[in-house]
XYZ file of C-alpha atoms in Angstrom:
244
model
C -96.870 2.339 228.752
C -100.186 4.514 228.773
C -100.375 7.897 226.729
C -102.417 9.795 224.402
C -100.602 10.533 221.251
C -101.534 13.421 219.389
C -101.105 13.049 215.610
C -102.449 14.087 212.258
C -104.188 10.884 211.862
C -107.175 11.539 214.071
C -109.905 9.052 213.157
C -113.537 9.630 214.248
C -116.998 8.837 213.302
C -120.258 10.346 213.116
C -121.528 8.318 216.104
C -119.691 8.447 219.196
C -119.657 6.100 222.252
C -117.675 5.728 225.395
C -114.776 3.362 225.039
C -114.097 0.196 226.861
C -111.423 0.977 229.585
C -108.791 -1.108 227.746
C -109.226 1.253 224.648
C -109.700 4.644 226.545
C -106.688 6.014 224.678
C -107.711 5.191 221.307
C -110.094 7.038 218.973
C -114.143 6.759 219.446
C -115.798 4.108 216.923
C -119.236 3.414 215.754
C -120.594 0.237 217.341
C -123.071 -1.789 215.850
C -125.269 -4.595 217.286
C -122.636 -7.566 218.072
C -123.174 -11.160 217.198
C -123.917 -13.523 220.100
C -121.055 -16.414 220.458
C -118.585 -17.271 222.636
C -115.224 -15.108 222.801
C -112.777 -16.499 220.260
C -109.538 -17.848 221.471
C -106.813 -16.530 219.093
C -103.805 -17.910 220.986
C -103.102 -19.555 224.344
C -100.003 -20.783 226.069
C -97.800 -19.282 223.543
C -99.667 -21.505 220.713
C -101.820 -20.030 217.991
C -105.126 -21.159 217.566
C -106.122 -19.495 214.189
C -104.586 -18.628 210.753
C -104.321 -15.068 209.431
C -106.387 -15.286 205.846
C -105.676 -12.545 203.526
C -108.211 -12.745 200.529
C -106.535 -10.805 198.081
C -104.158 -13.190 196.564
C -102.204 -9.950 195.421
C -102.509 -7.410 198.238
C -101.193 -4.222 198.104
C -97.801 -3.494 199.537
C -99.390 -1.328 202.506
C -101.727 -4.250 203.500
C -98.550 -6.808 203.368
C -96.941 -4.458 205.766
C -99.784 -4.337 208.245
C -100.507 -8.005 208.329
C -96.883 -8.626 208.866
C -96.766 -6.173 211.707
C -100.199 -7.937 212.951
C -98.057 -11.519 212.919
C -95.133 -9.797 214.591
C -97.132 -8.027 217.125
C -99.105 -11.164 218.199
C -96.062 -13.067 218.300
C -94.424 -10.455 220.490
C -97.307 -10.446 222.816
C -98.104 -14.081 223.028
C -95.482 -16.129 221.840
C -97.411 -17.680 219.198
C -96.586 -17.153 215.488
C -99.969 -17.190 213.318
C -99.591 -18.616 209.911
C -100.568 -16.352 207.151
C -102.418 -17.801 203.977
C -103.659 -16.140 200.694
C -106.839 -16.429 198.801
C -108.515 -18.859 201.100
C -110.337 -19.241 204.772
C -108.987 -21.950 206.828
C -111.168 -21.511 209.887
C -110.891 -20.486 212.513
C -109.191 -17.519 211.176
C -108.723 -13.784 211.235
C -110.039 -13.005 207.754
C -108.606 -9.773 206.178
C -110.488 -8.346 203.267
C -113.867 -8.597 200.873
C -115.195 -12.175 200.572
C -118.363 -13.976 200.253
C -118.593 -15.074 204.020
C -118.071 -11.601 204.962
C -120.481 -10.015 202.768
C -123.200 -12.527 204.074
C -122.324 -10.774 207.552
C -123.034 -7.052 206.009
C -119.463 -6.482 205.415
C -118.694 -5.350 201.863
C -115.713 -2.988 201.224
C -117.115 -1.029 198.288
C -120.368 0.282 200.452
C -118.093 1.684 203.054
C -116.704 5.384 203.251
C -113.657 6.131 201.641
C -110.667 4.706 204.085
C -113.361 3.229 206.403
C -113.481 -0.301 207.567
C -115.647 -2.863 209.883
C -114.484 -5.425 212.057
C -116.893 -7.917 212.986
C -116.664 -11.649 214.591
C -118.618 -14.770 214.158
C -118.305 -18.290 216.190
C -115.204 -19.001 214.100
C -113.696 -15.784 212.456
C -112.782 -12.268 212.816
C -113.529 -10.354 209.711
C -111.529 -7.247 208.814
C -112.917 -5.429 205.605
C -112.358 -2.009 204.391
C -112.673 0.318 201.295
C -109.897 -0.377 199.053
C -111.284 0.941 195.631
C -112.538 4.650 195.146
C -112.226 5.981 191.633
C -109.804 8.960 191.684
C -108.429 8.518 195.266
C -106.392 5.931 197.189
C -108.450 3.874 199.839
C -106.737 1.552 202.336
C -109.354 0.862 204.624
C -108.736 -2.807 205.017
C -105.071 -1.942 205.745
C -106.637 0.672 208.487
C -108.760 -1.797 209.806
C -105.888 -4.314 210.529
C -103.973 -1.429 212.374
C -107.147 -0.578 214.537
C -107.277 -4.641 215.562
C -103.609 -4.747 216.612
C -104.318 -1.830 218.902
C -107.680 -2.813 220.329
C -107.325 -6.446 220.615
C -103.395 -7.171 220.589
C -102.735 -3.900 222.801
C -99.710 -2.584 220.748
C -99.020 0.909 220.679
C -96.297 2.727 218.242
C -94.350 5.577 219.430
C -91.126 5.799 217.582
C -88.636 3.742 215.249
C -89.633 -0.190 215.393
C -85.882 -0.806 215.184
C -85.227 1.118 218.474
C -88.163 -0.535 220.417
C -90.680 1.715 219.530
C -93.485 -0.659 219.966
C -95.301 -0.899 223.250
C -96.382 -4.491 223.900
C -98.476 -6.044 226.609
C -97.444 -9.585 227.364
C -100.671 -12.079 227.585
C -100.544 -15.808 228.042
C -103.591 -15.976 225.932
C -105.476 -13.677 223.456
C -109.146 -13.626 223.177
C -111.806 -11.446 221.018
C -115.065 -10.887 222.282
C -118.183 -10.705 220.037
C -118.085 -7.329 218.191
C -119.163 -5.364 215.477
C -117.753 -2.044 214.722
C -116.855 0.690 212.094
C -114.693 3.751 211.806
C -113.099 6.049 208.983
C -110.948 8.966 208.966
C -112.303 12.386 209.251
C -109.531 14.310 207.678
C -108.417 12.486 204.076
C -105.004 14.339 203.826
C -102.542 12.657 206.868
C -99.274 13.108 205.290
C -96.313 12.552 207.357
C -93.422 12.760 204.895
C -90.880 11.166 204.573
C -92.532 7.838 205.621
C -89.519 5.681 204.781
C -87.836 7.303 207.399
C -90.459 7.027 209.935
C -92.124 3.535 209.284
C -94.064 3.418 212.264
C -96.507 6.434 210.909
C -97.904 3.848 208.341
C -99.348 2.000 211.511
C -100.825 5.355 212.735
C -102.760 5.479 209.436
C -100.428 8.027 207.427
C -102.112 8.020 204.280
C -103.952 10.480 201.564
C -107.175 9.919 199.881
C -107.983 13.576 199.133
C -108.202 13.656 195.230
C -105.986 17.043 195.248
C -102.345 15.898 195.696
C -99.628 17.794 196.907
C -96.235 18.374 194.892
C -93.793 19.428 197.772
C -95.338 22.348 199.517
C -98.154 23.219 196.843
C -100.856 21.238 194.793
C -99.795 19.323 192.092
C -102.227 20.955 189.427
C -101.155 18.508 186.883
C -103.018 15.742 188.134
C -106.680 17.492 189.039
C -108.811 17.336 186.020
C -111.461 18.892 188.393
C -109.240 22.072 188.583
C -108.388 22.044 185.178
C -111.896 22.156 184.036
C -113.800 24.229 186.784
C -110.631 26.766 187.685
C -108.625 27.375 184.552
C -107.776 31.021 185.607
C -105.065 29.402 188.244
C -103.093 28.175 185.086
C -100.633 29.703 183.174
C -102.039 31.589 179.825
C -100.436 30.871 176.770
C -99.733 33.219 173.896
C -102.623 31.577 171.910
C -104.964 31.910 174.987
C -105.196 28.434 176.238
C -104.204 27.394 179.866
């Protein structure tokens, strides 16, 4: 199934490059100089060759969901079920989240843009690291990196409800990842599809809001914005004593 899906969660970057043929329905990414090593074999003949290693021992609910989706999509694609371990690296592996080996390769989440991520390979690991800690905003960069990996390398696409066969899956006898290093981040930080609980597939399409000004139904939630309280007091109702 090949199609272009128009959705509010459009991702883009400052540097644009031509996508690979297999990615021509996906958003552009910013490429960096890839390392030199042989392609990693993730699965072959229905057998997993690597583990999925999640470095946060207590990951967010969103990251848990996308890791489970990664495991599910790989199994649906290749027939191989990858083991998931937390807090340690068991090479060869898909390593998810900040860790010392990733930092040595130049991947540090806090140095990335809000909701941004980078994916880089080594001889024995695929590292997926994102920005997950920003003061005053929610950032799920690592989760978005996992979703991007599922699209670009596993070949999955999400179109409608998952319990109604809403995934597009490409069956493969083997799954390989060529050497790569690339980065991406959302161009729009307010991409809220509501209510998400009725349409869970939109999570994997990067449904999220990292913009500091949140919405309350159809209007800004002024009570949670100290910036507006300090700089725009005239938008608040005036009390009898003149305070806002």
